[in-house]
Short mmCIF file of C-alpha atoms and ligand atoms in Angstrom, two decimals:
data_model
loop_
_atom_site.label_atom_id
_atom_site.label_comp_id
_atom_site.label_asym_id
_atom_site.label_seq_id
_atom_site.Cartn_x
_atom_site.Cartn_y
_atom_site.Cartn_z
CA MET A 1 0.00 0.00 0.00
CA LEU A 2 2.90 2.36 0.69
CA ALA A 3 3.96 2.06 -2.94
CA ASP A 4 0.92 4.15 -3.80
CA LEU A 5 2.44 7.14 -2.04
CA GLY A 6 5.41 7.30 -4.38
CA PRO A 7 8.85 8.22 -3.11
CA LEU A 8 8.98 10.26 0.10
CA HIS A 9 11.34 13.21 -0.21
CA ALA A 10 13.22 14.29 2.88
CA PRO A 11 13.06 18.03 3.59
CA ALA A 12 16.33 19.95 3.15
CA ARG A 13 16.18 20.46 6.91
CA PRO A 14 13.44 20.51 9.50
CA PHE A 15 11.73 23.88 9.86
CA ARG A 16 13.08 26.12 12.56
CA LEU A 17 10.84 27.19 15.41
CA LEU A 18 11.51 29.98 17.89
CA VAL A 19 9.42 30.29 21.04
CA ALA A 20 9.61 33.82 22.42
CA GLY A 21 8.24 34.64 25.87
CA VAL A 22 7.51 38.37 26.04
CA GLY A 23 7.01 40.42 29.23
CA GLY A 24 6.56 39.03 32.74
CA ALA A 25 3.87 36.43 32.02
CA GLY A 26 5.54 35.36 28.75
CA CYS A 27 8.90 34.86 30.44
CA ARG A 28 7.30 32.84 33.25
CA ALA A 29 5.46 30.67 30.71
CA LEU A 30 8.83 29.59 29.31
CA ARG A 31 9.51 27.60 32.45
CA VAL A 32 7.18 24.86 31.25
CA LEU A 33 9.25 24.46 28.09
CA VAL A 34 12.45 23.25 29.73
CA GLY A 35 13.77 20.24 27.87
CA LEU A 36 11.48 20.60 24.88
CA PRO A 37 12.92 20.69 21.38
CA ALA A 38 12.66 24.36 20.40
CA ASP A 39 14.84 27.46 20.42
CA VAL A 40 13.66 29.62 23.27
CA VAL A 41 14.22 33.32 23.93
CA ALA A 42 12.97 35.54 26.76
CA ILE A 43 12.23 39.14 25.72
CA HIS A 44 11.47 41.81 28.32
CA THR A 45 12.16 45.37 29.39
CA ASP A 46 12.66 44.32 33.01
CA ALA A 47 16.24 43.05 33.45
CA GLN A 48 15.53 41.28 36.74
CA ALA A 49 12.53 39.34 35.41
CA LEU A 50 14.54 38.51 32.30
CA GLY A 51 17.35 37.02 34.40
CA ALA A 52 14.86 35.02 36.48
CA SER A 53 13.28 33.43 33.38
CA GLY A 54 16.00 30.78 33.14
CA ALA A 55 15.73 30.97 29.34
CA PRO A 56 18.87 30.09 27.35
CA ARG A 57 18.68 33.36 25.41
CA LEU A 58 17.72 36.74 26.82
CA LEU A 59 16.88 39.89 24.90
CA GLN A 60 16.43 43.14 26.79
CA LEU A 61 14.23 45.79 25.19
CA GLY A 62 14.71 49.55 25.54
CA ALA A 63 17.67 49.44 27.92
CA ALA A 64 18.90 52.88 26.80
CA ARG A 65 15.68 54.55 27.91
CA LEU A 66 14.28 52.29 30.61
CA HIS A 67 17.57 51.15 32.18
CA GLY A 68 16.20 47.67 32.80
CA ALA A 69 13.39 48.89 35.03
CA GLY A 70 10.31 47.79 33.03
CA THR A 71 7.48 49.97 31.70
CA GLY A 72 5.37 50.43 34.83
CA GLY A 73 2.32 49.21 32.91
CA GLU A 74 2.63 51.70 30.02
CA PRO A 75 2.16 50.05 26.57
CA ALA A 76 3.57 53.11 24.73
CA LEU A 77 6.88 52.47 26.50
CA GLY A 78 6.75 48.78 25.60
CA GLU A 79 6.18 49.69 21.96
CA ALA A 80 9.04 52.22 21.91
CA ALA A 81 11.33 49.71 23.64
CA ALA A 82 10.66 47.08 20.95
CA LEU A 83 11.17 49.61 18.15
CA ALA A 84 14.52 50.60 19.68
CA GLU A 85 15.78 47.03 19.13
CA ALA A 86 14.23 46.56 15.69
CA GLU A 87 17.48 45.67 13.94
CA ILE A 88 18.50 43.03 16.50
CA LEU A 89 15.01 41.56 16.42
CA ARG A 90 14.89 41.42 12.63
CA ALA A 91 18.22 39.60 12.58
CA LEU A 92 16.94 37.15 15.20
CA PHE A 93 13.66 36.38 13.43
CA ARG A 94 15.31 35.96 10.03
CA ASP A 95 16.64 32.55 11.16
CA TYR A 96 13.21 31.02 11.74
CA GLU A 97 10.29 29.79 9.70
CA LEU A 98 7.88 30.02 12.64
CA VAL A 99 8.02 32.37 15.62
CA TRP A 100 5.62 31.53 18.40
CA PHE A 101 5.14 34.44 20.82
CA ILE A 102 3.67 33.99 24.28
CA GLY A 103 2.75 36.96 26.44
CA GLY A 104 0.23 38.31 28.93
CA LEU A 105 -1.71 41.30 27.65
CA GLY A 106 -2.74 44.07 30.04
CA GLY A 107 0.62 45.40 31.25
CA GLY A 108 3.10 47.59 29.39
CA THR A 109 5.77 45.37 27.87
CA ALA A 110 3.82 42.60 26.14
CA SER A 111 0.84 44.84 25.22
CA GLY A 112 3.11 47.44 23.62
CA ALA A 113 5.88 45.25 22.25
CA LEU A 114 4.03 42.17 20.93
CA PRO A 115 2.38 43.89 17.94
CA VAL A 116 5.79 45.35 16.95
CA LEU A 117 7.52 41.99 17.40
CA ALA A 118 4.84 40.19 15.36
CA ARG A 119 5.21 42.73 12.55
CA LEU A 120 9.01 42.48 12.54
CA ALA A 121 8.90 38.68 12.51
CA ARG A 122 6.44 38.68 9.65
CA GLU A 123 8.55 41.15 7.71
CA ALA A 124 11.47 38.77 8.26
CA SER A 125 9.34 36.13 6.46
CA ALA A 126 8.56 34.08 9.56
CA LEU A 127 5.09 32.75 10.20
CA THR A 128 3.93 34.43 13.40
CA PHE A 129 1.68 32.79 15.94
CA VAL A 130 0.80 34.74 19.09
CA LEU A 131 -0.62 33.08 22.20
CA ALA A 132 -1.83 35.86 24.48
CA THR A 133 -3.39 35.62 27.91
CA LEU A 134 -6.04 38.23 28.74
CA PRO A 135 -6.30 39.78 32.22
CA PHE A 136 -8.48 38.39 34.99
CA ALA A 137 -11.70 40.39 35.45
CA PHE A 138 -10.51 41.37 38.93
CA GLU A 139 -7.50 43.17 37.44
CA GLY A 140 -9.72 46.06 36.40
CA ASP A 141 -10.74 48.10 33.37
CA GLN A 142 -7.43 49.69 32.53
CA ARG A 143 -5.64 46.35 32.04
CA ARG A 144 -8.58 45.13 29.98
CA GLN A 145 -8.37 48.25 27.79
CA HIS A 146 -4.64 47.78 27.27
CA ALA A 147 -5.31 44.17 26.31
CA ASP A 148 -8.12 45.12 23.88
CA ALA A 149 -5.95 47.73 22.16
CA ALA A 150 -3.10 45.22 21.83
CA LEU A 151 -5.46 42.56 20.43
CA GLU A 152 -6.68 44.99 17.81
CA ARG A 153 -3.12 45.60 16.64
CA LEU A 154 -2.16 41.94 16.85
CA ARG A 155 -5.03 41.05 14.55
CA GLN A 156 -3.34 43.22 11.93
CA HIS A 157 0.22 42.05 12.44
CA ALA A 158 0.19 38.38 13.43
CA ASP A 159 -0.59 35.52 11.07
CA ALA A 160 -2.44 33.70 13.81
CA LEU A 161 -3.62 34.78 17.24
CA ALA A 162 -4.90 32.56 20.05
CA GLU A 163 -6.45 34.27 23.03
CA ALA A 164 -6.42 32.56 26.41
CA PRO A 165 -8.40 34.60 28.96
CA ASN A 166 -6.88 34.05 32.41
CA ASP A 167 -10.36 33.66 33.92
CA ARG A 168 -11.02 30.70 31.61
CA LEU A 169 -7.60 29.17 32.12
CA LEU A 170 -8.36 29.23 35.81
CA ALA A 171 -11.85 27.80 35.35
CA ALA A 172 -10.39 24.96 33.29
CA THR A 173 -8.29 23.74 36.19
CA THR A 174 -9.81 21.30 38.59
CA GLY A 175 -9.51 21.25 42.36
CA ALA A 176 -10.27 23.65 45.18
CA PRO A 177 -11.02 27.31 44.35
CA PRO A 178 -7.63 29.01 44.39
CA THR A 179 -6.51 31.87 46.55
CA LEU A 180 -5.52 35.13 44.89
CA ALA A 181 -1.89 34.18 45.40
CA ARG A 182 -2.38 30.93 43.48
CA ALA A 183 -4.56 32.30 40.66
CA PHE A 184 -1.67 32.89 38.23
CA THR A 185 -0.03 29.58 39.02
CA GLU A 186 -3.30 27.75 38.43
CA ALA A 187 -3.86 29.60 35.16
CA ASP A 188 -0.33 28.64 34.12
CA ALA A 189 -1.08 24.99 34.86
CA ALA A 190 -3.58 25.02 31.98
CA LEU A 191 -1.05 26.74 29.70
CA GLY A 192 1.57 24.28 30.92
CA LEU A 193 -0.35 21.43 29.33
CA ALA A 194 -1.22 23.25 26.11
CA ILE A 195 2.23 24.59 25.27
CA PRO A 196 4.26 21.36 25.39
CA THR A 197 1.50 19.42 23.64
CA LEU A 198 1.41 21.90 20.80
CA LEU A 199 5.20 22.08 20.73
CA ARG A 200 5.33 18.34 20.25
CA LEU A 201 2.99 18.75 17.36
CA LEU A 202 5.21 21.45 15.86
CA SER A 203 8.69 20.05 16.33
CA GLY A 204 10.18 17.95 13.58
CA ASP A 205 11.77 15.29 15.75
CA SER A 206 8.88 14.95 18.14
CA LEU A 207 6.48 12.13 18.69
CA LEU A 208 3.80 13.99 16.90
CA ARG A 209 4.72 15.76 13.75
CA LEU A 210 2.73 18.05 11.55
CA ASP A 211 3.95 18.96 8.11
CA PHE A 212 5.05 22.62 8.18
CA ALA A 213 3.25 23.49 4.95
CA ASP A 214 0.00 22.19 6.45
CA LEU A 215 0.54 24.05 9.70
CA ARG A 216 1.30 27.29 7.88
CA ARG A 217 -1.83 26.88 5.84
CA PHE A 218 -3.88 26.26 8.98
CA LEU A 219 -2.52 29.26 10.87
CA GLN A 220 -2.79 31.63 7.94
CA ARG A 221 -6.27 30.62 6.93
CA ALA A 222 -7.85 29.92 10.31
CA GLY A 223 -6.40 33.23 11.42
CA ARG A 224 -6.97 35.35 14.40
CA GLY A 225 -9.80 34.11 16.56
CA LEU A 226 -8.17 30.83 17.56
CA ARG A 227 -8.90 28.91 20.72
CA LEU A 228 -6.26 26.59 22.11
CA ALA A 229 -7.06 23.87 24.62
CA ALA A 230 -5.26 20.79 25.89
CA PHE A 231 -6.35 17.85 28.01
CA ARG A 232 -4.86 14.70 29.50
CA LEU A 233 -7.49 12.01 29.71
CA PRO A 234 -7.42 8.43 31.02
CA LEU A 235 -8.44 5.98 28.29
CA ALA A 236 -10.64 4.08 30.72
CA GLU A 237 -12.87 7.15 31.14
CA LEU A 238 -12.36 8.64 27.70
CA ARG A 239 -15.96 8.96 26.61
CA THR A 240 -17.28 10.47 29.84
CA ARG A 241 -14.34 12.83 30.24
CA VAL A 242 -14.54 14.08 26.65
CA ARG A 243 -18.24 14.85 27.09
CA GLU A 244 -17.86 16.40 30.54
CA GLU A 245 -14.54 18.24 30.09
CA VAL A 246 -13.60 18.77 26.48
CA LEU A 247 -16.92 19.51 24.82
CA VAL A 248 -17.89 22.07 27.47
CA SER A 249 -14.44 23.42 28.26
CA PRO A 250 -14.18 27.08 29.31
CA LEU A 251 -11.15 27.26 26.99
CA LEU A 252 -13.49 26.49 24.10
CA ASP A 253 -16.10 29.02 25.27
CA ALA A 254 -18.13 26.29 26.99
CA GLY A 255 -18.54 24.44 23.70
CA HIS A 256 -19.51 27.47 21.57
CA ALA A 257 -16.08 27.59 19.90
CA LEU A 258 -16.56 24.02 18.70
CA ALA A 259 -20.16 24.59 17.66
CA ARG A 260 -19.21 27.45 15.33
CA ALA A 261 -15.82 26.05 14.28
CA ARG A 262 -14.82 26.44 10.64
CA ALA A 263 -11.33 25.03 11.17
CA LEU A 264 -10.21 22.39 13.60
CA LEU A 265 -6.80 20.91 14.20
CA LEU A 266 -6.71 17.95 16.53
CA ALA A 267 -3.42 16.57 17.87
CA VAL A 268 -3.33 13.43 19.95
CA VAL A 269 -0.46 11.69 21.69
CA GLY A 270 -1.29 8.34 23.20
CA GLY A 271 0.66 5.37 24.47
CA ALA A 272 1.53 2.24 22.51
CA ASP A 273 -1.82 0.92 23.77
CA LEU A 274 -3.90 3.69 22.17
CA PRO A 275 -6.79 1.93 20.42
CA LEU A 276 -7.53 3.16 16.93
CA ALA A 277 -11.23 2.85 17.77
CA ASP A 278 -10.85 5.48 20.52
CA LEU A 279 -9.12 7.85 18.17
CA ASP A 280 -11.80 7.32 15.59
CA TRP A 281 -14.53 7.92 18.17
CA LEU A 282 -12.80 11.08 19.43
CA ALA A 283 -12.48 12.57 15.95
CA ARG A 284 -16.13 11.85 15.19
CA GLU A 285 -17.32 13.23 18.52
CA LEU A 286 -15.45 16.49 17.94
CA ARG A 287 -16.69 16.80 14.40
CA ASP A 288 -20.23 16.14 15.55
CA ALA A 289 -19.88 18.96 18.08
CA CYS A 290 -19.59 21.40 15.16
CA LEU A 291 -22.98 22.69 14.02
CA SER A 292 -22.01 22.49 10.36
CA PRO A 293 -19.13 20.48 8.90
CA PRO A 294 -15.94 22.55 9.31
CA ALA A 295 -14.27 23.76 6.12
CA HIS A 296 -11.04 22.26 7.45
CA PHE A 297 -10.77 19.31 9.82
CA ARG A 298 -7.39 17.79 10.44
CA VAL A 299 -6.36 14.97 12.74
CA THR A 300 -2.77 14.05 13.58
CA ALA A 301 -1.82 11.47 16.13
CA ALA A 302 1.17 9.60 17.44
CA ALA A 303 1.75 6.61 19.63
CA SER A 304 4.52 7.06 22.17
CA PRO A 305 6.41 3.93 23.18
CA GLU A 306 7.11 5.32 26.68
CA PRO A 307 5.35 3.20 29.31
CA ALA A 308 4.30 6.39 31.15
CA ALA A 309 2.15 7.32 28.16
CA ASP A 310 0.09 4.11 28.41
CA GLY A 311 -3.48 4.33 29.58
CA HIS A 312 -3.79 8.02 28.73
CA LEU A 313 -4.34 10.28 25.83
CA GLN A 314 -3.04 13.82 25.53
CA LEU A 315 -5.21 15.97 23.35
CA CYS A 316 -4.55 19.42 21.96
CA LEU A 317 -7.12 21.36 19.98
CA LEU A 318 -6.75 24.45 17.86
CA VAL A 319 -10.15 25.75 16.91
CA GLY A 320 -10.77 28.58 14.45
CA ALA A 321 -14.00 30.45 13.81
CA GLU A 322 -13.06 31.24 10.22
CA TRP A 323 -11.38 29.62 7.25
CA ARG A 324 -10.19 31.91 4.51
CA GLU A 325 -10.17 30.23 1.15
CA ALA A 326 -7.07 32.06 -0.11
CA ASP A 327 -3.72 32.71 1.52
CA PRO A 328 -3.19 36.33 2.57
CA GLU A 329 -0.85 38.40 0.44
CA PRO A 330 2.76 37.90 1.51
CA LEU A 331 4.30 40.94 3.19
CA ALA A 332 7.84 40.32 2.03
CA PRO A 333 9.08 39.98 -1.57
CA PRO A 334 8.24 36.45 -2.79
CA ALA A 335 11.89 35.35 -3.07
CA ALA A 336 12.57 36.11 0.58
CA ALA A 337 9.17 34.89 1.70
CA GLU A 338 9.52 31.39 0.35
CA PRO A 339 12.98 29.85 0.75
CA PRO A 340 13.09 26.39 -0.80
CA SER A 341 14.21 24.91 2.50
CA ARG A 342 10.76 25.50 3.93
CA GLU A 343 9.29 22.85 1.75
CA SER A 344 8.29 19.78 3.64
CA PRO A 345 7.80 16.31 2.24
CA PRO A 346 4.46 15.72 0.52
CA SER A 347 3.17 13.95 3.59
CA ALA A 348 4.48 12.10 6.60
CA VAL A 349 1.56 9.72 6.38
CA GLY A 350 2.59 6.14 6.68
CA GLU A 351 6.18 7.07 7.41
CA ALA A 352 7.88 4.43 9.52
CA SER A 353 9.75 5.28 12.68
CA ALA A 354 13.17 5.67 11.08
CA ALA A 355 13.80 9.07 12.68
CA GLY A 356 12.81 7.99 16.16
CA PRO A 357 11.03 5.39 18.18
CA ALA A 358 7.59 6.92 17.79
CA VAL A 359 5.12 5.94 15.13
CA GLN A 360 3.02 8.54 13.44
CA ILE A 361 -0.41 7.63 12.25
CA GLU A 362 -3.07 9.62 10.51
CA ILE A 363 -6.77 9.06 10.21
CA PRO A 364 -7.84 9.66 6.62
CA LEU A 365 -11.03 11.56 7.40
CA PRO A 366 -12.62 13.07 4.33
CA THR A 367 -12.29 16.85 4.20
CA PRO A 368 -13.56 19.24 1.57
CA ASP A 369 -10.06 20.62 0.84
CA LEU A 370 -8.11 17.53 -0.06
CA GLN A 371 -6.02 19.21 -2.70
CA GLY A 372 -3.73 20.73 -0.09
CA LYS A 373 -1.19 23.09 -1.62
CA PHE A 374 -2.76 22.60 -5.08
CA ALA A 375 -6.12 23.91 -3.89
CA ASP A 376 -5.67 27.23 -5.70
CA THR A 377 -4.50 25.80 -9.01
CA GLU A 378 -6.43 24.33 -11.86
CA ALA A 379 -7.34 20.68 -11.27
CA ASN A 380 -5.43 17.98 -13.19
CA THR A 381 -8.22 15.59 -14.02
CA VAL A 382 -7.73 12.39 -15.97
CA GLY A 383 -10.72 10.17 -16.56
CA GLY A 384 -12.65 11.98 -13.83
CA ALA A 385 -9.88 11.47 -11.22
CA ASP A 386 -8.30 14.59 -9.72
CA LEU A 387 -4.56 13.83 -9.72
CA ASP A 388 -3.79 16.63 -7.27
CA ILE A 389 -5.48 14.56 -4.58
CA PRO A 390 -3.07 11.95 -3.22
CA THR A 391 -3.81 8.49 -4.59
CA PHE A 392 -4.43 6.90 -1.20
CA ILE A 393 -7.11 9.48 -0.40
CA ARG A 394 -8.65 9.40 -3.89
CA ARG A 395 -8.98 5.63 -3.73
CA GLY A 396 -10.15 5.67 -0.11
CA LEU A 397 -7.27 3.47 1.05
CA ARG A 398 -6.65 3.37 4.76
CA ILE A 399 -3.09 3.61 5.94
CA LYS A 400 -2.09 0.82 8.21
CA HIS A 401 -1.05 1.62 11.78
CA LEU A 402 2.52 0.29 11.63
N1 LIG B 501 -1.27 33.27 33.28
C1 LIG B 501 -0.48 34.21 33.81
N2 LIG B 501 -0.78 35.48 33.56
C2 LIG B 501 0.01 36.42 34.11
C3 LIG B 501 1.13 36.13 34.91
N3 LIG B 501 1.70 37.29 35.28
C4 LIG B 501 0.98 38.27 34.72
N4 LIG B 501 -0.04 37.75 34.02
C5 LIG B 501 -1.04 38.46 33.20
O1 LIG B 501 -0.33 39.25 32.25
C6 LIG B 501 -0.74 40.60 32.34
C7 LIG B 501 0.46 41.45 32.08
O2 LIG B 501 1.37 41.33 33.16
P1 LIG B 501 2.92 41.25 32.91
O3 LIG B 501 3.24 40.09 32.07
O4 LIG B 501 3.65 41.40 34.19
O5 LIG B 501 3.12 42.59 32.06
P2 LIG B 501 4.38 42.96 31.22
O6 LIG B 501 4.15 42.62 29.81
O7 LIG B 501 5.60 42.40 31.90
O8 LIG B 501 4.37 44.54 31.30
P3 LIG B 501 4.96 45.50 32.45
O9 LIG B 501 5.30 44.66 33.63
O10 LIG B 501 3.79 46.41 32.71
O11 LIG B 501 6.10 46.18 31.80
C8 LIG B 501 -1.34 40.73 33.72
O12 LIG B 501 -2.31 41.75 33.71
C9 LIG B 501 -1.92 39.39 34.00
O13 LIG B 501 -3.23 39.28 33.48
C10 LIG B 501 1.43 34.75 35.15
O14 LIG B 501 2.38 34.41 35.84
N5 LIG B 501 0.59 33.85 34.59
MG1 LIG B 502 5.81 42.75 34.20
#
């Protein structure tokens, strides 16, 4: 059956991913990334918080004006501080295909600097994905206004934007109601599950790999109203827990995000004992939660051979309320925007575990946009068969779980 796929071409190199924590919350979020396969940089105006981040690379913004003291909650200062380092930032971003920013909106540094950073990264031809927390209601109107203004600008400058309101992150955690002192830590616990799960999905040598061209297409077309949620569920209680936790999760707007979803990316890491039937059930359950069939529905999954992974399933969902049919206009000149090294192999489907011990599997669910990167070109039809659609999908062949 693999012969149908034709030769698999190895990419020139895996795509390069930079995770950038920006401001106090962003730098703290980096702590959950220790040991994960990604380049990590902490970016902040506050020299002390930068040092405490423990990140391998530190980038201080606006030192000449702020002298390492932070912005005191003033976004205009955060913006000016980022602009002051524009050249250094451009040079940094130029080395990456994807820059994933994480920051807490509401203060001065992340609210002011993130839109500038996203623009600079995009101008340097990187795909930019911003994960932003929004202030707790108890933090007051001014922080909320700073966050709203920053969101407005991020919608213009980032390729993709996922908003994670702190109130919902907190509501998604289980256990006793937290004290004020523990509120941020509890909110970070929810992020702490989502970030590594998604990173696994993104990184080339991970258990769970997503083709970069597919990911870019998802982020660019699903756009700026993304919801991100992650769960760790025991297989023995899978069906109940999915219905009681996932489908009504505060991170998915109590189910509304799924109901109105136009684009859905589902990433699952299970143990070697992960039954295909469970995965199949999960995919169907999530698709059924959408009021109308999403324009884009993508499932990737991997089985980890580590014994600790057995009996559980780690699930990460990216849910978009829109799906643009065409890619947005590139900002940079085409030559710079599309280096050949970004090209990924046609598909990792069916690929054996040569690069590592994990096995990647993919459920061939029918989607309306099977032509992938050829979607915008004229169809090559021979005898009624569209040759731009991979043979194994066209013929409805199921790929064997190796
Ligand atoms: N989840 C989470 N959110 C946080 C944390 N710390 C701060 N926040 C949120 O992020 C918002 C911005 O706070 P900071 O990250 O300190 O702000 P900053 O970007 O460093 O800006 P300045 O300190 O004003 O220069 C706050 O209003 C909180 O809503 C944290 O540890 N975890
Ligand atoms: Mg701060």
